[in-house]
Short mmCIF file of C-alpha atoms in Angstrom, two decimals:
data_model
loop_
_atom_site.label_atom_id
_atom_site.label_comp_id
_atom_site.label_asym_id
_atom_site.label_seq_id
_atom_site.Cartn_x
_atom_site.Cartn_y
_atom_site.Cartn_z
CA UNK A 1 -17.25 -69.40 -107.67
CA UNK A 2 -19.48 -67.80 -110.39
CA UNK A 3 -17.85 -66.94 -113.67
CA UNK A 4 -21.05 -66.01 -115.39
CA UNK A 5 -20.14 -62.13 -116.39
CA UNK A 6 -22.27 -59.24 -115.12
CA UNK A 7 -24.46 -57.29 -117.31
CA UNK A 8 -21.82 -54.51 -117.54
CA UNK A 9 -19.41 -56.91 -117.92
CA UNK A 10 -20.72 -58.82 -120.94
CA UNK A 11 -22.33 -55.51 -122.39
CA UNK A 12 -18.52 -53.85 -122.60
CA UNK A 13 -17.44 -57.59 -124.33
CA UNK A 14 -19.48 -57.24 -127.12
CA UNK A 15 -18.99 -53.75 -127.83
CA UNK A 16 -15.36 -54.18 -127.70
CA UNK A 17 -15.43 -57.62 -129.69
CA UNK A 18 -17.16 -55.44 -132.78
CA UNK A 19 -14.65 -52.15 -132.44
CA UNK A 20 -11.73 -55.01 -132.53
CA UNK A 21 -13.33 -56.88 -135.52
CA UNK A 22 -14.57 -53.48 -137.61
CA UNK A 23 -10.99 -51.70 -137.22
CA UNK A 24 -8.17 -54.74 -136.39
CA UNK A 25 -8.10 -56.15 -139.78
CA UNK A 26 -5.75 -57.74 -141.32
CA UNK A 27 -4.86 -54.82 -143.89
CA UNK A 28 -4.69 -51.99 -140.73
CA UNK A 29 -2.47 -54.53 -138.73
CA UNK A 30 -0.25 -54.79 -141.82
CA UNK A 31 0.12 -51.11 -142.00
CA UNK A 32 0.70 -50.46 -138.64
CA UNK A 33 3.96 -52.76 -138.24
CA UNK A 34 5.59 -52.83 -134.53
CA UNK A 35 3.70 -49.44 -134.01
CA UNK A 36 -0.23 -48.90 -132.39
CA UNK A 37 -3.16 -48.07 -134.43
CA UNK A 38 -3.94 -44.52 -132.92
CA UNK A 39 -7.49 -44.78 -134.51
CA UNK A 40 -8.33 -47.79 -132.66
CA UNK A 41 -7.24 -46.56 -129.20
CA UNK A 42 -9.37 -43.39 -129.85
CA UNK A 43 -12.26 -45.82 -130.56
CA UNK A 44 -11.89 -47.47 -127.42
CA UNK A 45 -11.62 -44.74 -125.12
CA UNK A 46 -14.43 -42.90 -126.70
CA UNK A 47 -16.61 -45.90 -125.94
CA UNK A 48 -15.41 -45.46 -122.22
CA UNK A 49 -13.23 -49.27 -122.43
CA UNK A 50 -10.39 -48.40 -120.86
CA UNK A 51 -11.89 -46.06 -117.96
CA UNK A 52 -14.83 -49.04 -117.98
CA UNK A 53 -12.26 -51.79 -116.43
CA UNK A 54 -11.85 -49.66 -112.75
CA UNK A 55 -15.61 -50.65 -112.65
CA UNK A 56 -16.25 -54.37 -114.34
CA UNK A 57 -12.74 -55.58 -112.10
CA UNK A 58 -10.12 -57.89 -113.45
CA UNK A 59 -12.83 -60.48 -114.77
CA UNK A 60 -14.16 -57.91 -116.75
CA UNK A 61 -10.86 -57.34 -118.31
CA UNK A 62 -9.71 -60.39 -119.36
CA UNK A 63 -12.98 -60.78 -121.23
CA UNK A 64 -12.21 -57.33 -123.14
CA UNK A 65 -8.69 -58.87 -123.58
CA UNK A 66 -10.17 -62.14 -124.93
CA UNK A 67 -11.62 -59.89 -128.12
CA UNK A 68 -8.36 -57.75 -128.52
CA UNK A 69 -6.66 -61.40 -128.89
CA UNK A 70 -8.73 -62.64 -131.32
CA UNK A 71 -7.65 -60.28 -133.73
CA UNK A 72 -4.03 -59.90 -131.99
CA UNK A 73 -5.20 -55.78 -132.69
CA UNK A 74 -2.34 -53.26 -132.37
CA UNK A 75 -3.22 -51.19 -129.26
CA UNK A 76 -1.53 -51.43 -125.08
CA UNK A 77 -4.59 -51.95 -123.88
CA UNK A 78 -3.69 -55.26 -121.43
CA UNK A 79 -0.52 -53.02 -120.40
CA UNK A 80 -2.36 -49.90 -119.86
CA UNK A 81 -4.68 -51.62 -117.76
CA UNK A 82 -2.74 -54.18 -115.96
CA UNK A 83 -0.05 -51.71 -115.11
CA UNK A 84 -2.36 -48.28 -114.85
CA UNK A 85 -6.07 -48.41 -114.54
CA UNK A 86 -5.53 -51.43 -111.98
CA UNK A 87 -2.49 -50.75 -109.49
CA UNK A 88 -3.77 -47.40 -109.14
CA UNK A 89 -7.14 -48.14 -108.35
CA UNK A 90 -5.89 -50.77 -105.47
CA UNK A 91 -3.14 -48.94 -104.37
CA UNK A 92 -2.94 -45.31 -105.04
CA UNK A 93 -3.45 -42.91 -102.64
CA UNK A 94 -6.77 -40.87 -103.36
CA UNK A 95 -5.00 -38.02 -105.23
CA UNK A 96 -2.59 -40.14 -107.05
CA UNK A 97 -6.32 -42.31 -108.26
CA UNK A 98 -7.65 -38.37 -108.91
CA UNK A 99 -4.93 -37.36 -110.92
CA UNK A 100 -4.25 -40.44 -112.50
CA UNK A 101 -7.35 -42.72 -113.08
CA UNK A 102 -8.83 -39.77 -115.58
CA UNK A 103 -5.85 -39.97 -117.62
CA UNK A 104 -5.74 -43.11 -118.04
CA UNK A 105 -9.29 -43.65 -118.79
CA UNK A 106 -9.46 -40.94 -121.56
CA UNK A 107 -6.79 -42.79 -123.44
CA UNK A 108 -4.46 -39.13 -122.84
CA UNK A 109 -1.76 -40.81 -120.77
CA UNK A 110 -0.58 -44.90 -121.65
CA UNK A 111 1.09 -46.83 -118.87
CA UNK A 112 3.16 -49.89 -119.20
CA UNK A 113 5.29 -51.87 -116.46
CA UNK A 114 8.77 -53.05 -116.51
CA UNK A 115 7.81 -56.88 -114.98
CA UNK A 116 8.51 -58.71 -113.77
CA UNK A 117 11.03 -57.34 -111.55
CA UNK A 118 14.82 -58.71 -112.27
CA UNK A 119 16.54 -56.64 -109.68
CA UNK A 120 18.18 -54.96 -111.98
CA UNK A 121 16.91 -51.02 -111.11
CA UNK A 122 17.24 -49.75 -107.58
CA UNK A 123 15.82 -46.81 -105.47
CA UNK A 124 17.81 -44.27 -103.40
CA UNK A 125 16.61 -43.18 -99.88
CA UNK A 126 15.26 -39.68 -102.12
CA UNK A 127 12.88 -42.51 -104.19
CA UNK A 128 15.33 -42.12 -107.25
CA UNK A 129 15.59 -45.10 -109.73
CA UNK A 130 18.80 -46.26 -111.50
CA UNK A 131 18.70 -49.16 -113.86
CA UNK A 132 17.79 -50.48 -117.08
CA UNK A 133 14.98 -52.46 -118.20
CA UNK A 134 15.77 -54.34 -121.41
CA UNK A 135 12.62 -54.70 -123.32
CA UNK A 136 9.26 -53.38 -121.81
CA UNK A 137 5.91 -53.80 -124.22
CA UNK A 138 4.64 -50.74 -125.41
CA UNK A 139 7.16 -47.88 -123.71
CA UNK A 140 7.31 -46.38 -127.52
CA UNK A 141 3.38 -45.35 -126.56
CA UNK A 142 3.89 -45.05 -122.79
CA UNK A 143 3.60 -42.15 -120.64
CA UNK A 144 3.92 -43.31 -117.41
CA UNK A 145 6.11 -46.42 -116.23
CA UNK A 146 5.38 -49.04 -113.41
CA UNK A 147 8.77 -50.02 -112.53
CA UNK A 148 9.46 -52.78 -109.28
CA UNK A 149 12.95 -52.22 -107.92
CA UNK A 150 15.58 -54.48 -106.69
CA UNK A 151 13.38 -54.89 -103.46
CA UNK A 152 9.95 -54.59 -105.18
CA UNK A 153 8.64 -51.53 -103.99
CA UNK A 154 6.34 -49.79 -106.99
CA UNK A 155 7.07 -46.75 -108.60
CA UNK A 156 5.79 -44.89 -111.02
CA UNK A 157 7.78 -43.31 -113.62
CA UNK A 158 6.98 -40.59 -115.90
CA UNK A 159 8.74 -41.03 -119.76
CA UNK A 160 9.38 -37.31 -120.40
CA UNK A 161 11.13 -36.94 -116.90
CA UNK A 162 14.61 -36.05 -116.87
CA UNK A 163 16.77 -39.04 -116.70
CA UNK A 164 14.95 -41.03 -118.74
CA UNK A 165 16.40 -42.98 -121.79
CA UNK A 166 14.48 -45.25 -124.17
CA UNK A 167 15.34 -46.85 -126.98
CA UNK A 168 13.11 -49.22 -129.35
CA UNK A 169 13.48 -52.93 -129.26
CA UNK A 170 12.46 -55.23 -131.49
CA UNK A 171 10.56 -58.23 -129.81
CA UNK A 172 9.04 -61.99 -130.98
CA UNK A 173 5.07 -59.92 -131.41
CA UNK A 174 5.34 -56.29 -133.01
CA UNK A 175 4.64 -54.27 -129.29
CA UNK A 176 6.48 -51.52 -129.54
CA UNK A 177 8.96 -52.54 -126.99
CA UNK A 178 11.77 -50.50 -125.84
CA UNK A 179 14.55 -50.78 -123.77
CA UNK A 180 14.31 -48.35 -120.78
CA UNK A 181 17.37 -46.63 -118.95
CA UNK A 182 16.92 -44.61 -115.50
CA UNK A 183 19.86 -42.29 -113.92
CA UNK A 184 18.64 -40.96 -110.65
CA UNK A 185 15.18 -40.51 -112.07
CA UNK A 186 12.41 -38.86 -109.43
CA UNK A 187 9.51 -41.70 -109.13
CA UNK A 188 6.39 -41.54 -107.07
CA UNK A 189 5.82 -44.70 -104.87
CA UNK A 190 2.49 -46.71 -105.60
CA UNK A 191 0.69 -48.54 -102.51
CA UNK A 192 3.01 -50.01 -99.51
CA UNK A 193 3.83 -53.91 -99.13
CA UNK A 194 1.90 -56.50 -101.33
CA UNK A 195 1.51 -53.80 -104.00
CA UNK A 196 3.86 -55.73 -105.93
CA UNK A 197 2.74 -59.37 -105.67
CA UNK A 198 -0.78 -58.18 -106.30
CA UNK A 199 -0.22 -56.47 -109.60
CA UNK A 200 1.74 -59.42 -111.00
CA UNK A 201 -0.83 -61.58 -109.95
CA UNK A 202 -3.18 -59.55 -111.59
CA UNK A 203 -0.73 -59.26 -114.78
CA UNK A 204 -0.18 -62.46 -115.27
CA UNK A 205 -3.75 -63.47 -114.97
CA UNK A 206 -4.74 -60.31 -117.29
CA UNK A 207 -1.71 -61.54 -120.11
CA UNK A 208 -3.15 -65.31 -119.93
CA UNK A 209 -6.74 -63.78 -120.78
CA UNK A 210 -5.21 -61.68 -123.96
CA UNK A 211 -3.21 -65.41 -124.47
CA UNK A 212 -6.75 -67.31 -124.74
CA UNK A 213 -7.70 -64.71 -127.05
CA UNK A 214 -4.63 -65.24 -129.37
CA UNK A 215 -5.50 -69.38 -129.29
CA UNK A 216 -9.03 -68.89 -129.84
CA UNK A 217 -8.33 -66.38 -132.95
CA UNK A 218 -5.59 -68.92 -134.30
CA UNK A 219 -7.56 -71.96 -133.72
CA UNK A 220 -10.84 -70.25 -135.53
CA UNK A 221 -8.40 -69.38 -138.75
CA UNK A 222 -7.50 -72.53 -139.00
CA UNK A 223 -10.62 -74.47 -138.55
CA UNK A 224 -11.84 -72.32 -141.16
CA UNK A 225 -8.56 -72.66 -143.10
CA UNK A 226 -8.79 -76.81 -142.91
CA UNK A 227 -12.55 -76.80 -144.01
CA UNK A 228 -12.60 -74.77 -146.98
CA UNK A 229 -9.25 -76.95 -148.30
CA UNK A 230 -9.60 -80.10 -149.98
CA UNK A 231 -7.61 -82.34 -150.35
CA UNK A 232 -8.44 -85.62 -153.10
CA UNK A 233 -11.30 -84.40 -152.77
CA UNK A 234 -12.93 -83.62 -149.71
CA UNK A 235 -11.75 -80.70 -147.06
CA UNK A 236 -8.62 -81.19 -145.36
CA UNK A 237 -10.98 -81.18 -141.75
CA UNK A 238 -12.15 -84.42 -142.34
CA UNK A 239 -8.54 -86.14 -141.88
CA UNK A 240 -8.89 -87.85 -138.61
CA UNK A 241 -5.25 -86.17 -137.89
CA UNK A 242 -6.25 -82.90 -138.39
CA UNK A 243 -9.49 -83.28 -136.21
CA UNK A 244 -7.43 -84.83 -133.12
CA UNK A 245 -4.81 -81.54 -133.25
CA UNK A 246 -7.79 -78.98 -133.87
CA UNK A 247 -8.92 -81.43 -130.64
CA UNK A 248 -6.08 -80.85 -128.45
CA UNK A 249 -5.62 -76.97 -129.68
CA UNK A 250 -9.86 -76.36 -128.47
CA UNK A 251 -9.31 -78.26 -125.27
CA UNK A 252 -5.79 -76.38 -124.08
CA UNK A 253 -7.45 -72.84 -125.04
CA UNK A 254 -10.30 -73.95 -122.69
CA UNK A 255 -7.67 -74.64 -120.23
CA UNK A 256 -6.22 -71.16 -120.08
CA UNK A 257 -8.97 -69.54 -120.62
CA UNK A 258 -11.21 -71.28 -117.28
CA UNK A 259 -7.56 -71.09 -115.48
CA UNK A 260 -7.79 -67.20 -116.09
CA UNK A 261 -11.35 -66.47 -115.23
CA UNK A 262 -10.73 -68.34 -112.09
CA UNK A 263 -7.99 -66.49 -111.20
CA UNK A 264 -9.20 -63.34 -111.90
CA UNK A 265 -12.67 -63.89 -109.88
CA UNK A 266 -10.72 -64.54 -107.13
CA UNK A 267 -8.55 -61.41 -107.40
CA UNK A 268 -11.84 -59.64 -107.93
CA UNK A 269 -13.23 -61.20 -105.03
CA UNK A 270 -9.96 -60.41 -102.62
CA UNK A 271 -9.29 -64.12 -102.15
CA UNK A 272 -6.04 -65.44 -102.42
CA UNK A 273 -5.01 -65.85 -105.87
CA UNK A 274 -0.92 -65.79 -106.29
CA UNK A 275 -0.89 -69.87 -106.96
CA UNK A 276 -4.05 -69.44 -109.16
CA UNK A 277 -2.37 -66.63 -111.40
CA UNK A 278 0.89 -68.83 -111.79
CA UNK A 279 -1.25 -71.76 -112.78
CA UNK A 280 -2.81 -69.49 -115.77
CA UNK A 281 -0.04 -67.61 -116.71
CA UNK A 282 1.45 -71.56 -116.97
CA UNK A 283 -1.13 -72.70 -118.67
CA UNK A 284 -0.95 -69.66 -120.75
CA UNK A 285 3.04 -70.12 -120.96
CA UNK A 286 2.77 -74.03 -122.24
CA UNK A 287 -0.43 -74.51 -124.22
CA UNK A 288 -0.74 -71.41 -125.71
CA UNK A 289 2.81 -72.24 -127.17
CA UNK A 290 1.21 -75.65 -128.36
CA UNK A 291 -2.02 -73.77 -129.93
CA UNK A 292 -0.24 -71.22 -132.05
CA UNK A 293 1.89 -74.01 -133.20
CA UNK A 294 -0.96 -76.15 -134.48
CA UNK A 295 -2.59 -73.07 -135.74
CA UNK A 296 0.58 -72.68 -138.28
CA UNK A 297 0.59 -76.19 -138.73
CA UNK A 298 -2.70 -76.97 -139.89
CA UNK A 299 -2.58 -74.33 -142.31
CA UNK A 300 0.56 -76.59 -144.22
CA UNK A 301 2.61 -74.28 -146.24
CA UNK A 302 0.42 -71.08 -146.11
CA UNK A 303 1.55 -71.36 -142.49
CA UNK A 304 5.00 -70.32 -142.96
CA UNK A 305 3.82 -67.62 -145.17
CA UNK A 306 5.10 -64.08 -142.93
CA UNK A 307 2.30 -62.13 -144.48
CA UNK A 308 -0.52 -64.15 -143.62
CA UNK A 309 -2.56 -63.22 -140.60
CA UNK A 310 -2.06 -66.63 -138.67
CA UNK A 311 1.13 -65.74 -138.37
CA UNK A 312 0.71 -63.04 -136.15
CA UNK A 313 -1.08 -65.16 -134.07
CA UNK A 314 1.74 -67.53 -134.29
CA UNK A 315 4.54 -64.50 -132.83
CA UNK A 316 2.02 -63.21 -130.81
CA UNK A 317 1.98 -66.55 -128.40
CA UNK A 318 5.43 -66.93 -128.34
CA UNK A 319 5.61 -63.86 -127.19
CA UNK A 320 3.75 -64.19 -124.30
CA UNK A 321 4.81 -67.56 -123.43
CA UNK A 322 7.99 -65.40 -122.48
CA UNK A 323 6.61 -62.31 -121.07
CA UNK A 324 5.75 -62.67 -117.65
CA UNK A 325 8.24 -66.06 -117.16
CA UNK A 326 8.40 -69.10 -119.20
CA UNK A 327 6.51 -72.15 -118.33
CA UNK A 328 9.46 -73.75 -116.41
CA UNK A 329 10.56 -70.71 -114.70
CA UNK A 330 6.70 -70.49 -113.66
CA UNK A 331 6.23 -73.93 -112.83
CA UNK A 332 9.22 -73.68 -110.22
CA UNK A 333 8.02 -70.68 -108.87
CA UNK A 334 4.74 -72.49 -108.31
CA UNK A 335 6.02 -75.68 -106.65
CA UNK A 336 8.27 -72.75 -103.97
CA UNK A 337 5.43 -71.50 -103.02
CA UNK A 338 2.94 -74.44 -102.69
CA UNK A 339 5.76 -76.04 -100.55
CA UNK A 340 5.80 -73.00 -98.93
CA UNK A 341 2.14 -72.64 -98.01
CA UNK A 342 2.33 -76.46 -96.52
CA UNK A 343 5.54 -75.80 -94.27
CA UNK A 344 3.37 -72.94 -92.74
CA UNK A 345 0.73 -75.16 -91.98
CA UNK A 346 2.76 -77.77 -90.35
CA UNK A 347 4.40 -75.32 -88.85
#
């Protein structure tokens, strides 16, 4: 495996780590409260970002989604992407990637997913959905809807159809979330069998990149945090204490992020990848819960401050330590189908 990036690939990494650092500061996050900072998507799509991932793969991505962690910026880009750009480009038929892929690249339509799927909407015969989604990231910006049903078939769901109901939700990160209710809406199916498995896969893996973002960012405040503060004396970094959990917090972001890369060559490469994308979005689940955690912690009682910008870092991990299944519900999803894989070889 080679997870040296491509020229493209690194090229569209630093251009997107300076848009996220010139425009996702702390004072435009502040303003923009659970919403998205419009100027900030239009800054992306302008410099082609979002229509760039069809080209640079899932790799590619979760290095753009490394930078938009860092500074925990306001935008759907991991959901437009993981849930747009990406399904459609694998699975779409070749007018639904014509009609769609444009739209999605120009920043003029925003896609989210309602995953993973609960069983809790279902699809008639006619491909009409009925069922409600409780909280799906970013459906306050969404135009179009990637919604599994009961038997995890795709479908794509348009907001402004008839028979859609949302509502906003307020989750653990400031996402825009809202709660999504379908009567008999009329869906358009995306790919055939596998469609479904892939695109979590490629979710989760996409999720645990934007995670090792979010630890990096937290980790970096507080480094710089503990060795500006003194303490009788001298800065608050050169506590043996405070080195060991700065220790742990570098060495468990490493962990997701080399768990994610891996996973996402793979994907890129059409290997087999479902274990590897549970193992990062585990990793992603457990230590990234541990990271933001020390982040707070190391900054003592300016950690518990609500306005300071760690803190977003802090709600930001929780969050996705939930998202796409907690670490036990995706550890004993993991040992299913490892067992799994073994039966069919003794088989």
């Amino acid at each position: 495996m080679d997870f040296h990036p491509t020229e493209e690939q690194a090229a569209a990494a630093g251009l997107a780590a300076r848009i996220f650092a010139d425009l996702a500061t702390h004072e435009r996050l502040a303003a923009a409260g659970t919403g998205s900072d419009a100027e900030l998507w239009k800054a992306l799509t302008a410099a082609g970002l979002i229509a760039a991932v069809e080209e640079i793969g899932l790799l590619g991505l979760v290095l753009l989604l490394e930078e938009q962690g860092r500074t925990t910026a306001q935008v759907p880009y991991a959901a437009t992407c993981a849930y747009g750009i990406l399904p459609v480009a694998a699975h779409g038929s070749f007018e639904q990637r014509a009609r769609l892929l444009p739209a999605l690249g120009s920043g003029e339509a925003v896609a989210t997913g309602a995953f993973p799927a609960r069983g809790r909407i279902t699809a008639s015969s006619e491909g009409r959905l009925t069922g409600t989604a409780p909280a799906v990231p970013w459906l306050r910006d969404a135009t179009h809807v990637l919604v599994p049903d009961a038997d995890r078939a795709l479908w794509l769901v348009r907001t402004d159809a008839p028979g859609v109901e949302t509502a906003a939700v307020e989750t653990t990160a400031p996402w825009a979330a809202g709660r999504l209710t379908l009567s008999g809406v009329e869906a358009e199916r995306i790919g055939s069998d596998g469609a479904y498995e892939d695109t979590l896969a490629a979710a989760r893996t996409a999720f645990a990149g934007l995670q090792a973002g979010v630890c990096a960012g937290s980790l970096a405040r507080a480094v710089e945090h503990t060795s500006t503060r003194e303490q009788f004396g001298r800065p608050l970094s050169t506590n043996q204490g405070v080195m060991l959990r700065a220790a742990d917090a570098y060495m468990d972001t490493e962990a997701i992020r080399v768990t994610a890369y891996e996973a996402a060559w793979r994907i890129d490469q059409g290997l087999p990848a479902r274990e590897h994308a549970l193992t990062t979005a585990w990793w992603a689940s457990e230590a990234g819960k541990r990271v933001v955690h020390a982040g707070q912690h190391l900054h003592g009682g300016m950690g518990a401050d609500l306005d300071h910008p760690v803190h977003r870092h802090f709600l930001w991990g929780r969050q996705l330590d939930a998202y796409l299944g907690c670490g036990s519900e995706l550890l004993a999803e993991l040992g299913a189908s490892i067992a799994s894989t073994a039966e069919g070889e003794h088989a």
